[in-house]
Coordinates of C-alpha atoms (C1' of nucleotides) in Angstrom, one line a residue:
Chain A
M1442 CA 103.3 106.2 117.3
E1443 CA 105.8 103.3 117.6
T1444 CA 109.4 103.7 116.5
V1445 CA 110.8 102.5 113.2
Q1446 CA 111.6 98.8 113.0
D1447 CA 115.3 98.0 112.7
G1448 CA 116.3 95.3 110.2
G1449 CA 119.7 95.0 111.6
S1450 CA 123.0 96.2 110.2
L1451 CA 125.4 94.3 108.0
A1452 CA 127.5 93.5 111.1
D1453 CA 124.8 91.3 112.8
Q1454 CA 123.5 89.8 109.6
P1455 CA 126.1 87.6 107.8
E1456 CA 123.7 86.8 105.0
P1457 CA 124.3 88.7 101.7
S1458 CA 122.7 92.1 101.5
P1459 CA 119.0 92.1 100.3
C1460 CA 120.2 94.4 97.5
T1461 CA 121.7 91.4 95.7
T1462 CA 118.2 90.1 94.8
C1463 CA 116.4 93.5 94.6
P1464 CA 114.7 94.2 91.3
L1465 CA 115.6 97.8 91.7
R1466 CA 119.2 97.0 91.5
P1467 CA 119.8 97.5 87.8
A1468 CA 118.4 101.0 87.8
G1469 CA 119.2 104.5 88.9
I1470 CA 121.1 105.1 92.1
C1471 CA 121.3 101.4 93.0
K1472 CA 122.9 100.6 89.7
A1473 CA 125.6 103.3 90.2
L1474 CA 126.0 102.2 93.8
F1475 CA 126.8 98.6 92.9
A1476 CA 128.6 99.3 89.6
T1477 CA 132.0 98.9 91.2
S1478 CA 132.4 96.0 93.6
S1479 CA 135.2 97.7 95.3
E1480 CA 133.0 100.5 96.3
I1481 CA 130.2 98.5 97.8
G1482 CA 132.7 96.8 100.1
T1483 CA 133.3 100.0 101.9
L1484 CA 129.6 101.0 102.0
R1485 CA 128.0 100.0 105.3
Q1486 CA 124.3 99.6 104.9
S1487 CA 121.4 98.6 107.2
F1488 CA 117.7 98.0 106.6
G1489 CA 114.5 98.9 108.2
G1490 CA 110.8 99.0 107.7
A1491 CA 107.7 101.0 108.7
N1492 CA 104.0 100.6 108.9
P1493 CA 101.4 102.7 107.2
R1494 CA 101.1 106.2 108.6
Q1495 CA 104.2 105.7 110.7
L1496 CA 106.7 108.5 111.1
I1497 CA 110.1 107.4 109.7
H1498 CA 112.1 110.5 110.3
A1499 CA 111.0 113.6 112.2
G1500 CA 111.8 117.0 110.7
G1501 CA 114.7 118.8 112.2
E1502 CA 116.1 115.7 113.9
P1503 CA 119.8 115.0 112.9
S1504 CA 120.6 111.7 111.3
R1505 CA 123.8 109.9 110.3
Y1506 CA 121.9 108.2 107.6
V1507 CA 120.8 108.6 104.0
Y1508 CA 117.7 106.6 103.2
M1509 CA 116.8 104.7 100.1
L1510 CA 113.3 103.5 99.6
C1511 CA 113.2 99.9 98.6
Y1512 CA 109.5 99.1 98.8
G1513 CA 106.3 101.1 99.3
W1514 CA 105.3 104.8 99.3
V1515 CA 106.6 107.6 101.5
F1516 CA 105.6 111.3 101.9
R1517 CA 107.9 114.2 102.8
I1518 CA 105.7 116.4 104.9
A1519 CA 105.6 119.9 106.4
Q1520 CA 103.4 120.4 109.3
L1521 CA 102.1 123.8 110.3
G1522 CA 101.3 124.9 113.8
D1523 CA 97.6 125.0 113.4
G1524 CA 97.4 121.4 112.1
R1525 CA 97.5 122.1 108.4
R1526 CA 99.9 120.0 106.5
Q1527 CA 101.6 120.2 103.1
I1528 CA 103.0 117.1 101.4
L1529 CA 106.2 118.3 99.7
S1530 CA 106.9 115.1 97.7
V1531 CA 105.8 111.6 97.1
L1532 CA 108.5 108.9 97.1
L1533 CA 108.3 105.5 95.3
A1534 CA 110.6 102.5 95.5
G1535 CA 114.0 103.4 94.2
D1536 CA 113.9 107.0 95.3
L1537 CA 116.2 108.6 97.8
F1538 CA 114.4 110.1 100.8
S1539 CA 116.0 113.4 100.0
S1540 CA 119.1 114.3 98.2
R1541 CA 119.5 117.0 100.7
M1542 CA 120.2 114.5 103.4
I1543 CA 123.4 113.5 101.6
F1544 CA 124.9 116.8 102.5
S1545 CA 123.2 118.1 105.6
E1546 CA 122.9 116.7 109.0
S1547 CA 119.1 116.9 109.2
A1548 CA 116.3 117.0 106.9
E1549 CA 114.1 120.0 107.3
Y1550 CA 110.9 118.1 107.1
S1551 CA 109.4 114.8 108.2
F1552 CA 109.1 111.5 106.3
Q1553 CA 106.0 109.4 106.8
A1554 CA 105.1 106.0 105.4
L1555 CA 101.9 105.8 103.4
T1556 CA 102.0 102.1 102.9
H1557 CA 104.1 99.3 104.4
V1558 CA 107.6 100.2 103.7
R1559 CA 111.1 98.9 103.5
F1560 CA 114.2 101.0 103.2
A1561 CA 118.0 100.9 103.2
R1562 CA 120.2 103.2 105.3
F1563 CA 123.6 104.3 104.3
D1564 CA 126.1 106.2 106.3
R1565 CA 126.3 109.7 105.0
S1566 CA 130.1 109.8 105.4
D1567 CA 130.5 106.5 103.5
L1568 CA 128.3 107.7 100.7
R1569 CA 130.2 111.0 100.3
A1570 CA 133.5 109.2 100.2
A1571 CA 132.1 106.9 97.5
M1572 CA 130.9 109.8 95.5
A1573 CA 134.3 111.5 95.6
A1574 CA 135.9 108.3 94.4
N1575 CA 133.3 107.3 91.8
L1576 CA 132.3 109.8 89.1
E1577 CA 129.4 107.6 87.9
L1578 CA 127.9 107.7 91.4
F1579 CA 128.4 111.4 91.6
D1580 CA 126.5 111.8 88.3
A1581 CA 123.7 109.6 89.5
F1582 CA 123.2 111.8 92.6
A1583 CA 123.4 114.9 90.5
Q1584 CA 120.6 113.5 88.3
V1585 CA 118.5 112.7 91.4
C1586 CA 119.0 116.3 92.6
A1587 CA 118.0 117.7 89.3
N1588 CA 114.9 115.5 89.1
E1589 CA 113.8 116.5 92.6
R1590 CA 114.2 120.1 91.6
K1591 CA 112.1 119.7 88.5
A1592 CA 109.3 118.0 90.5
A1593 CA 109.4 120.9 93.0
D1594 CA 109.2 123.4 90.2
E1595 CA 106.2 121.7 88.6
L1596 CA 104.4 121.6 92.0
I1597 CA 105.0 125.3 92.4
I1598 CA 103.5 126.0 89.1
D1599 CA 100.5 123.8 89.9
L1600 CA 99.9 125.5 93.2
G1601 CA 100.5 129.0 92.0
R1602 CA 98.7 129.0 88.7
R1603 CA 96.4 126.1 88.1
N1604 CA 92.9 125.3 89.3
A1605 CA 91.8 122.2 91.2
E1606 CA 90.7 120.3 88.2
E1607 CA 94.1 120.7 86.4
R1608 CA 96.0 120.0 89.6
I1609 CA 94.3 116.7 90.2
A1610 CA 94.5 115.6 86.5
R1611 CA 98.2 116.4 86.5
L1612 CA 98.8 114.6 89.8
I1613 CA 97.1 111.5 88.5
M1614 CA 99.0 111.6 85.2
H1615 CA 102.3 112.3 86.9
L1616 CA 102.0 109.5 89.4
A1617 CA 100.7 107.1 86.8
G1618 CA 103.8 107.8 84.8
R1619 CA 106.1 107.1 87.7
I1620 CA 104.3 104.0 88.7
G1621 CA 104.4 102.8 85.1
E1622 CA 108.2 103.1 85.2
R1623 CA 108.4 100.6 88.1
T1624 CA 105.7 98.1 87.5
V1625 CA 103.9 96.4 84.6
V1626 CA 100.6 98.2 84.0
R1627 CA 97.6 96.5 82.4
D1628 CA 94.5 98.2 81.0
G1629 CA 95.6 101.5 82.5
S1630 CA 95.1 100.1 86.0
Y1631 CA 97.6 101.3 88.7
P1632 CA 98.1 100.6 92.4
F1633 CA 97.2 103.9 94.0
P1634 CA 97.3 104.0 97.8
L1635 CA 96.8 107.7 98.2
R1636 CA 93.8 108.8 100.1
Q1637 CA 91.8 111.8 98.8
N1638 CA 93.0 113.6 101.9
D1639 CA 96.6 113.0 100.8
M1640 CA 95.9 114.3 97.4
A1641 CA 94.5 117.4 99.0
D1642 CA 97.6 117.9 101.1
I1643 CA 99.8 117.6 98.0
L1644 CA 97.7 120.0 96.0
G1645 CA 96.9 122.6 98.5
L1646 CA 93.2 121.7 98.5
T1647 CA 90.7 120.2 100.9
S1648 CA 89.6 116.6 100.8
V1649 CA 86.0 117.7 100.3
H1650 CA 86.9 119.5 97.1
V1651 CA 89.1 116.7 95.9
S1652 CA 86.2 114.4 96.3
R1653 CA 84.0 116.6 94.2
I1654 CA 86.4 116.8 91.4
I1655 CA 87.2 113.0 91.5
T1656 CA 83.5 112.4 91.4
K1657 CA 83.2 114.6 88.4
F1658 CA 86.0 112.8 86.6
R1659 CA 84.4 109.5 87.4
K1660 CA 81.0 110.6 86.1
A1661 CA 82.7 111.9 82.9
G1662 CA 84.1 108.4 82.4
L1663 CA 87.7 109.5 82.7
I1664 CA 88.8 107.3 85.6
E1665 CA 87.8 104.6 88.0
F1666 CA 89.1 105.0 91.5
S1667 CA 88.4 102.8 94.4
G1668 CA 90.1 100.4 96.9
G1669 CA 93.6 101.7 96.4
N1670 CA 93.4 101.2 92.7
L1671 CA 93.2 103.7 89.9
R1672 CA 92.3 103.0 86.4
I1673 CA 92.7 105.6 83.7
L1674 CA 89.9 105.0 81.1
R1675 CA 90.6 108.0 78.8
P1676 CA 94.3 109.0 79.1
Q1677 CA 93.9 111.3 76.2
E1678 CA 91.2 113.5 77.7
L1679 CA 92.8 113.4 81.1
A1680 CA 96.1 114.6 79.6
E1681 CA 94.3 117.5 77.9
L1682 CA 92.9 118.5 81.2
A1683 CA 96.3 118.2 82.8
S1684 CA 98.3 120.4 80.5
L1685 CA 96.7 121.5 77.2
T1686 CA 93.8 123.3 78.8
R1687 CA 96.0 126.0 80.1
G1688 CA 99.0 125.3 77.9
A1689 CA 102.2 123.4 78.4
I1690 CA 105.2 124.7 80.2
G1691 CA 107.7 126.4 77.9
A1692 CA 109.9 129.3 77.1
A1693 CA 108.8 132.9 77.6
Chain B
M1242 CA 113.7 141.8 72.8
E1243 CA 117.4 142.4 72.1
T1244 CA 120.0 139.8 72.8
V1245 CA 122.2 139.6 75.8
Q1246 CA 125.3 141.8 75.7
D1247 CA 128.6 140.0 75.6
G1248 CA 131.4 141.3 77.8
G1249 CA 134.0 139.3 76.1
S1250 CA 135.9 136.2 77.2
L1251 CA 139.2 135.9 79.0
A1252 CA 140.8 135.3 75.6
D1253 CA 140.1 138.7 74.1
Q1254 CA 140.5 140.5 77.4
P1255 CA 144.1 140.5 78.7
E1256 CA 143.2 142.6 81.8
P1257 CA 142.6 140.6 85.0
S1258 CA 139.2 139.1 85.6
P1259 CA 136.7 141.4 87.2
C1260 CA 136.4 138.9 89.9
T1261 CA 139.6 140.1 91.4
T1262 CA 138.0 143.2 92.6
C1263 CA 134.5 141.9 93.2
P1264 CA 133.1 142.3 96.7
L1265 CA 131.3 139.0 96.3
R1266 CA 134.6 137.1 96.1
P1267 CA 135.2 136.3 99.7
A1268 CA 131.8 134.6 100.0
G1269 CA 130.0 131.4 99.0
I1270 CA 130.7 129.9 95.6
C1271 CA 133.1 132.6 94.6
K1272 CA 135.2 131.9 97.6
A1273 CA 135.4 128.2 96.9
L1274 CA 136.0 128.9 93.2
F1275 CA 139.1 131.1 93.9
A1276 CA 140.3 129.3 97.0
T1277 CA 143.0 127.4 95.0
S1278 CA 144.9 129.5 92.5
S1279 CA 145.7 126.4 90.5
E1280 CA 142.0 125.8 89.9
I1281 CA 141.1 129.2 88.6
G1282 CA 143.8 129.0 86.0
T1283 CA 142.0 126.2 84.2
L1284 CA 138.6 127.8 84.6
R1285 CA 137.6 129.8 81.5
Q1286 CA 135.1 132.6 82.3
S1287 CA 133.4 135.3 80.4
F1288 CA 131.1 138.1 81.4
G1289 CA 127.8 139.5 80.2
G1290 CA 125.1 141.9 81.1
A1291 CA 121.4 142.5 80.5
N1292 CA 118.8 145.3 80.8
P1293 CA 115.7 145.3 82.9
R1294 CA 113.0 142.8 81.7
Q1295 CA 115.4 141.3 79.2
L1296 CA 115.5 137.6 78.7
I1297 CA 118.9 136.1 79.6
H1298 CA 118.2 132.4 78.9
A1299 CA 115.1 130.9 77.2
G1300 CA 113.7 127.8 78.8
G1301 CA 114.6 124.6 77.1
E1302 CA 117.5 126.1 75.1
P1303 CA 120.7 124.2 75.6
S1304 CA 123.7 126.1 76.9
R1305 CA 127.3 125.3 77.5
Y1306 CA 127.4 127.7 80.3
V1307 CA 126.7 128.0 84.0
Y1308 CA 125.8 131.5 85.1
M1309 CA 126.8 133.3 88.2
L1310 CA 124.9 136.5 89.0
C1311 CA 127.4 139.3 89.9
Y1312 CA 125.1 142.3 90.1
G1313 CA 121.3 142.9 90.0
W1314 CA 118.2 140.8 90.3
V1315 CA 117.1 137.9 88.1
F1316 CA 113.9 135.8 88.0
R1317 CA 113.6 132.2 87.0
I1318 CA 110.2 132.0 85.3
A1319 CA 107.7 129.5 83.9
Q1320 CA 105.4 130.7 81.3
L1321 CA 102.1 128.9 80.6
G1322 CA 100.3 128.8 77.3
D1323 CA 97.6 131.2 78.1
G1324 CA 99.9 133.9 79.3
R1325 CA 99.9 133.2 83.0
R1326 CA 103.4 133.1 84.5
Q1327 CA 104.9 131.8 87.7
I1328 CA 108.2 133.0 89.1
L1329 CA 110.0 130.0 90.5
S1330 CA 112.8 131.8 92.2
V1331 CA 114.4 135.2 92.7
L1332 CA 118.1 135.5 92.4
L1333 CA 120.4 138.1 94.0
A1334 CA 124.1 138.9 93.4
G1335 CA 126.2 135.9 94.3
D1336 CA 123.6 133.3 93.3
L1337 CA 124.0 130.7 90.7
F1338 CA 121.3 130.9 88.0
S1339 CA 120.4 127.3 88.7
S1340 CA 122.4 124.6 90.2
R1341 CA 120.6 122.4 87.8
M1342 CA 122.5 123.9 84.9
I1343 CA 125.7 122.5 86.3
F1344 CA 124.6 119.0 85.3
S1345 CA 122.1 119.3 82.5
E1346 CA 122.4 120.8 79.1
S1347 CA 119.4 123.0 79.3
A1348 CA 117.5 124.8 82.1
E1349 CA 113.8 123.9 82.0
Y1350 CA 112.7 127.4 82.5
S1351 CA 113.7 130.9 81.5
F1352 CA 115.8 133.5 83.2
Q1353 CA 114.8 137.1 83.0
A1354 CA 116.5 140.2 84.3
L1355 CA 114.5 142.4 86.7
T1356 CA 117.1 145.1 87.0
H1357 CA 120.3 146.0 85.2
V1358 CA 122.4 142.9 85.6
R1359 CA 125.9 141.6 85.3
F1360 CA 126.9 138.0 85.3
A1361 CA 129.8 135.6 84.8
R1362 CA 129.7 132.5 82.6
F1363 CA 131.6 129.4 83.2
D1364 CA 132.0 126.4 81.0
R1365 CA 130.0 123.6 82.4
S1366 CA 132.7 121.0 81.6
D1367 CA 135.4 123.2 83.3
L1368 CA 133.3 123.6 86.4
R1369 CA 132.6 119.9 86.7
A1370 CA 136.3 119.1 86.3
A1371 CA 137.1 121.6 89.0
M1372 CA 134.4 120.1 91.3
A1373 CA 135.9 116.6 90.8
A1374 CA 139.3 117.9 91.7
N1375 CA 138.4 120.2 94.6
L1376 CA 136.3 118.9 97.5
E1377 CA 135.7 122.4 98.9
L1378 CA 134.1 123.5 95.7
F1379 CA 132.0 120.4 95.5
D1380 CA 130.7 121.1 99.0
A1381 CA 129.9 124.7 98.1
F1382 CA 127.8 123.5 95.2
A1383 CA 126.1 120.9 97.4
Q1384 CA 125.3 123.7 99.8
V1385 CA 123.8 125.8 97.0
C1386 CA 121.7 122.8 95.9
A1387 CA 120.4 122.3 99.4
N1388 CA 119.5 126.0 99.8
E1389 CA 117.6 126.1 96.5
R1390 CA 115.7 123.0 97.6
K1391 CA 114.8 124.6 100.8
A1392 CA 113.6 127.8 99.2
A1393 CA 111.4 125.7 96.8
D1394 CA 109.9 123.8 99.7
E1395 CA 109.0 126.9 101.5
L1396 CA 107.4 128.3 98.4
I1397 CA 105.4 125.2 98.1
I1398 CA 104.1 125.5 101.6
D1399 CA 103.3 129.1 101.1
L1400 CA 101.3 128.4 97.9
G1401 CA 99.6 125.3 99.2
R1402 CA 98.7 126.3 102.7
R1403 CA 98.9 130.0 103.4
N1404 CA 96.7 132.9 102.6
A1405 CA 97.6 136.1 100.7
E1406 CA 98.4 138.1 103.8
E1407 CA 100.8 135.5 105.1
R1408 CA 102.4 134.9 101.7
I1409 CA 103.2 138.6 101.2
A1410 CA 104.5 139.1 104.7
R1411 CA 106.7 136.1 104.3
L1412 CA 108.0 137.2 101.0
I1413 CA 108.9 140.6 102.3
M1414 CA 110.7 139.1 105.4
H1415 CA 112.5 136.5 103.3
L1416 CA 113.8 138.9 100.7
A1417 CA 114.7 141.5 103.4
G1418 CA 116.8 138.8 105.0
R1419 CA 118.6 138.0 101.8
I1420 CA 119.2 141.6 100.9
G1421 CA 120.5 142.2 104.4
E1422 CA 123.1 139.5 103.9
R1423 CA 124.5 141.4 101.0
T1424 CA 124.3 145.1 101.7
V1425 CA 124.3 147.3 104.7
V1426 CA 120.8 148.2 105.8
R1427 CA 119.8 151.4 107.6
D1428 CA 116.6 152.0 109.4
G1429 CA 115.0 148.9 108.0
S1430 CA 115.2 150.3 104.5
Y1431 CA 115.9 148.0 101.6
P1432 CA 116.4 148.3 97.9
F1433 CA 113.3 146.5 96.5
P1434 CA 113.0 146.5 92.7
L1435 CA 110.0 144.0 92.6
R1436 CA 106.8 145.3 91.1
Q1437 CA 103.6 144.3 92.8
N1438 CA 102.9 142.3 89.6
D1439 CA 106.1 140.4 90.2
M1440 CA 105.2 139.7 93.8
A1441 CA 101.9 138.4 92.5
D1442 CA 103.6 136.0 90.1
I1443 CA 105.8 134.7 92.8
L1444 CA 103.0 134.1 95.2
G1445 CA 100.3 132.8 92.9
L1446 CA 98.1 135.9 93.3
T1447 CA 96.9 138.8 91.1
S1448 CA 98.6 142.2 91.2
V1449 CA 95.2 143.7 92.2
H1450 CA 95.1 141.6 95.3
V1451 CA 98.7 142.2 96.2
S1452 CA 98.0 145.9 96.0
R1453 CA 95.1 145.6 98.4
I1454 CA 97.2 143.7 101.0
I1455 CA 100.2 146.0 100.6
T1456 CA 97.8 149.0 101.1
K1457 CA 96.5 147.3 104.2
F1458 CA 100.0 146.8 105.6
R1459 CA 100.9 150.4 104.8
K1460 CA 97.8 151.7 106.5
A1461 CA 98.6 149.5 109.5
G1462 CA 102.0 151.2 109.7
L1463 CA 103.9 148.0 109.1
I1464 CA 105.8 149.1 106.0
E1465 CA 106.6 151.9 103.6
F1466 CA 106.9 150.9 100.0
S1467 CA 107.5 153.1 97.1
G1468 CA 110.0 154.0 94.4
G1469 CA 111.8 150.6 94.5
N1470 CA 112.4 151.0 98.1
L1471 CA 111.0 149.0 101.0
R1472 CA 111.1 150.1 104.6
I1473 CA 110.0 147.7 107.3
L1474 CA 108.7 149.8 110.2
R1475 CA 107.5 147.0 112.5
P1476 CA 109.5 143.9 111.8
Q1477 CA 108.1 142.2 114.9
E1478 CA 104.5 142.5 113.8
L1479 CA 105.3 141.6 110.2
A1480 CA 107.2 138.5 111.4
E1481 CA 104.2 137.4 113.4
L1482 CA 102.0 137.7 110.3
A1483 CA 104.6 135.8 108.4
S1484 CA 104.9 132.8 110.6
L1485 CA 103.3 132.8 114.0
T1486 CA 99.8 133.4 112.8
R1487 CA 99.5 130.0 111.3
G1488 CA 102.5 128.5 113.1
A1489 CA 106.0 127.8 112.2
I1490 CA 107.3 124.9 110.2
G1491 CA 108.3 122.0 112.2
A1492 CA 108.1 118.3 112.9
A1493 CA 104.9 116.3 112.6
Chain C
dC73 C1' 101.5 166.8 75.4
dG74 C1' 100.1 162.0 74.8
dA75 C1' 101.3 157.3 75.7
dC76 C1' 102.5 154.1 78.7
dG77 C1' 103.4 151.2 82.8
dG78 C1' 102.4 150.7 87.3
dC79 C1' 99.3 151.4 91.3
dT80 C1' 94.7 152.0 93.5
dT81 C1' 90.0 151.3 94.3
dG82 C1' 85.2 149.7 93.5
dA83 C1' 81.8 146.2 91.9
dT84 C1' 80.7 141.7 91.0
dG85 C1' 81.2 136.8 90.9
dG86 C1' 83.2 132.2 91.2
dC87 C1' 86.3 128.7 93.0
dG88 C1' 87.2 126.3 96.7
dC89 C1' 86.7 126.4 102.0
dT90 C1' 83.9 125.4 106.1
dC91 C1' 80.5 123.1 108.5
dA92 C1' 77.5 119.4 108.8
dA93 C1' 75.0 115.1 108.0
dG94 C1' 75.0 110.7 106.2
dG95 C1' 76.8 106.6 103.6
dT96 C1' 80.0 102.7 103.1
dG97 C1' 83.5 99.3 104.1
dC98 C1' 86.4 97.2 107.5
dG99 C1' 88.2 95.5 111.7
dT100 C1' 87.2 94.4 116.5
dG101 C1' 84.9 92.6 120.2
dG102 C1' 80.8 91.1 122.4
Chain D
dC1220 C1' 77.0 86.7 113.7
dC1221 C1' 75.9 91.2 114.5
dA1222 C1' 76.9 95.6 116.9
dC1223 C1' 79.9 99.1 117.2
dG1224 C1' 83.5 102.2 116.2
dC1225 C1' 86.4 104.2 113.0
dA1226 C1' 88.4 105.9 108.8
dC1227 C1' 87.2 107.5 104.5
dC1228 C1' 84.2 109.2 101.1
dT1229 C1' 80.1 111.8 99.5
dT1230 C1' 76.8 115.4 99.2
dG1231 C1' 74.5 119.7 100.4
dA1232 C1' 74.2 124.6 102.0
dG1233 C1' 76.4 128.8 102.7
dC1234 C1' 80.1 131.9 102.7
dG1235 C1' 84.7 134.1 102.1
dC1236 C1' 89.0 134.8 99.8
dC1237 C1' 90.6 136.1 95.8
dA1238 C1' 89.9 136.7 90.6
dT1239 C1' 88.0 139.4 87.1
dC1240 C1' 86.6 143.5 84.9
dA1241 C1' 86.8 148.3 84.8
dA1242 C1' 87.8 153.1 85.7
dG1243 C1' 90.9 156.4 87.2
dC1244 C1' 95.3 158.3 89.2
dC1245 C1' 100.2 159.2 89.1
dG1246 C1' 105.0 159.5 87.5
dT1247 C1' 108.0 158.9 83.6
dC1248 C1' 109.6 159.2 79.1
dG1249 C1' 109.7 160.1 74.2

DNA sequence: CGACGGCTTGATGGCGCTCAAGGTGCGTGG
DNA sequence: CCACGCACCTTGAGCGCCATCAAGCCGTCG
């Protein structure tokens, strides 16, 4: 597998940072990052890209950088000795690769591109200094941390206590929601580059079984799903499968 | 279920804080919290306790406080509509109830005491101010956050890709390690208040199946397990079941 | 003592895995 | 242009891990 392409650092690229024209800029971390012009001056950044299925960062390898995904989809993946793999999280544009990388030298697990991908790199030390200086930035990172935590909790509940049908319905609804935050959606149709094999590796299933359930959903008229595109035909019923069947999450 | 006992706040308790004599004080968060005497003066704290199986904090309820577990065992739990439950994490003395509570008003899920329990409460606003002022404290919290994240990731891998035998062996080894960090261990014997039903709710299994596997381990001479006490007789073999059978976690 | 919670053990069955064969669409090279 | 390989999906057959249901045991506690 070839190495990650380097987009050059700020030093060898006198043009303004791509962030100035990025549509992500007014939201989330990016917003906080660029809120104070004095901060951004001290924040060195560089850019890179990767091709589908390419490894961006190998688990356990140390890295000076914190990555921000600018375009495309990325998985965080754990690989077991016998070839089985578990996808720990799915990242969309605007997500940090892992809030954990802000604090520790190495990420425990690998990052792999699902689609063509572009990302920004920040120096961890720069970022930490900026966080110490800027409370808004600090809060934004805290928020990211909390969101990652919540996603992990929900996945734990899915894997521990829900059957395949519920897991798949929930994954679809969850991702549709996140895609909808980022792009305009028409007629319930979403760009959806996940393979069924990827869905299986997120949900602790086999691709064979995912295929059966998806086929079942399709035949029931709930979704259309082909060519990297997902269309949700009956969001109501899918939502019921996703949460109401076995009850929503709540207090004890 | 009765309400949580209140140990009184610093205001109505002129004696020195229990923390001054706490064995946990030289470690982790507590160490950072008390590192600067100027900080602790501004940090209001109160103390409380709970009985076994008592609910300490209901999921979704807002709270001004951040909790630190001083003594005993606590579960973080998600409850589904149909009665099924999933334990999201197991907390031991010295753990924060959830790093998430530092930042958000309410914890998503419930906290339930497994044993008799004592805990300290801090005002979230005080704590955040202290973090902004004290870099060491900030780092300590970041560390906690990262550790929680890692534990969640490992549980996801267990639930997604490992069978019951591996899950149980790993849970035992994992908890034994954490208990060993806190107390002196003789002859591989650990205090272990978890019921088999609790282990099932952590590992996405049924108590019946946990019983079968534990019985199998016992008959194989790997462990002794009774009366709230666990003894690991063959740590080597148990460790192999826990990770080597299906390979360790690593890079892709 | 009876009630109760927790553990054990057996019988049965289903959800999802494994193995396998075949279909479809796409890119590549003859 | 078609042949071919390849990745991905689909579908079937069979089976195994683990759930479910149920009965009984044991220790504790009111």
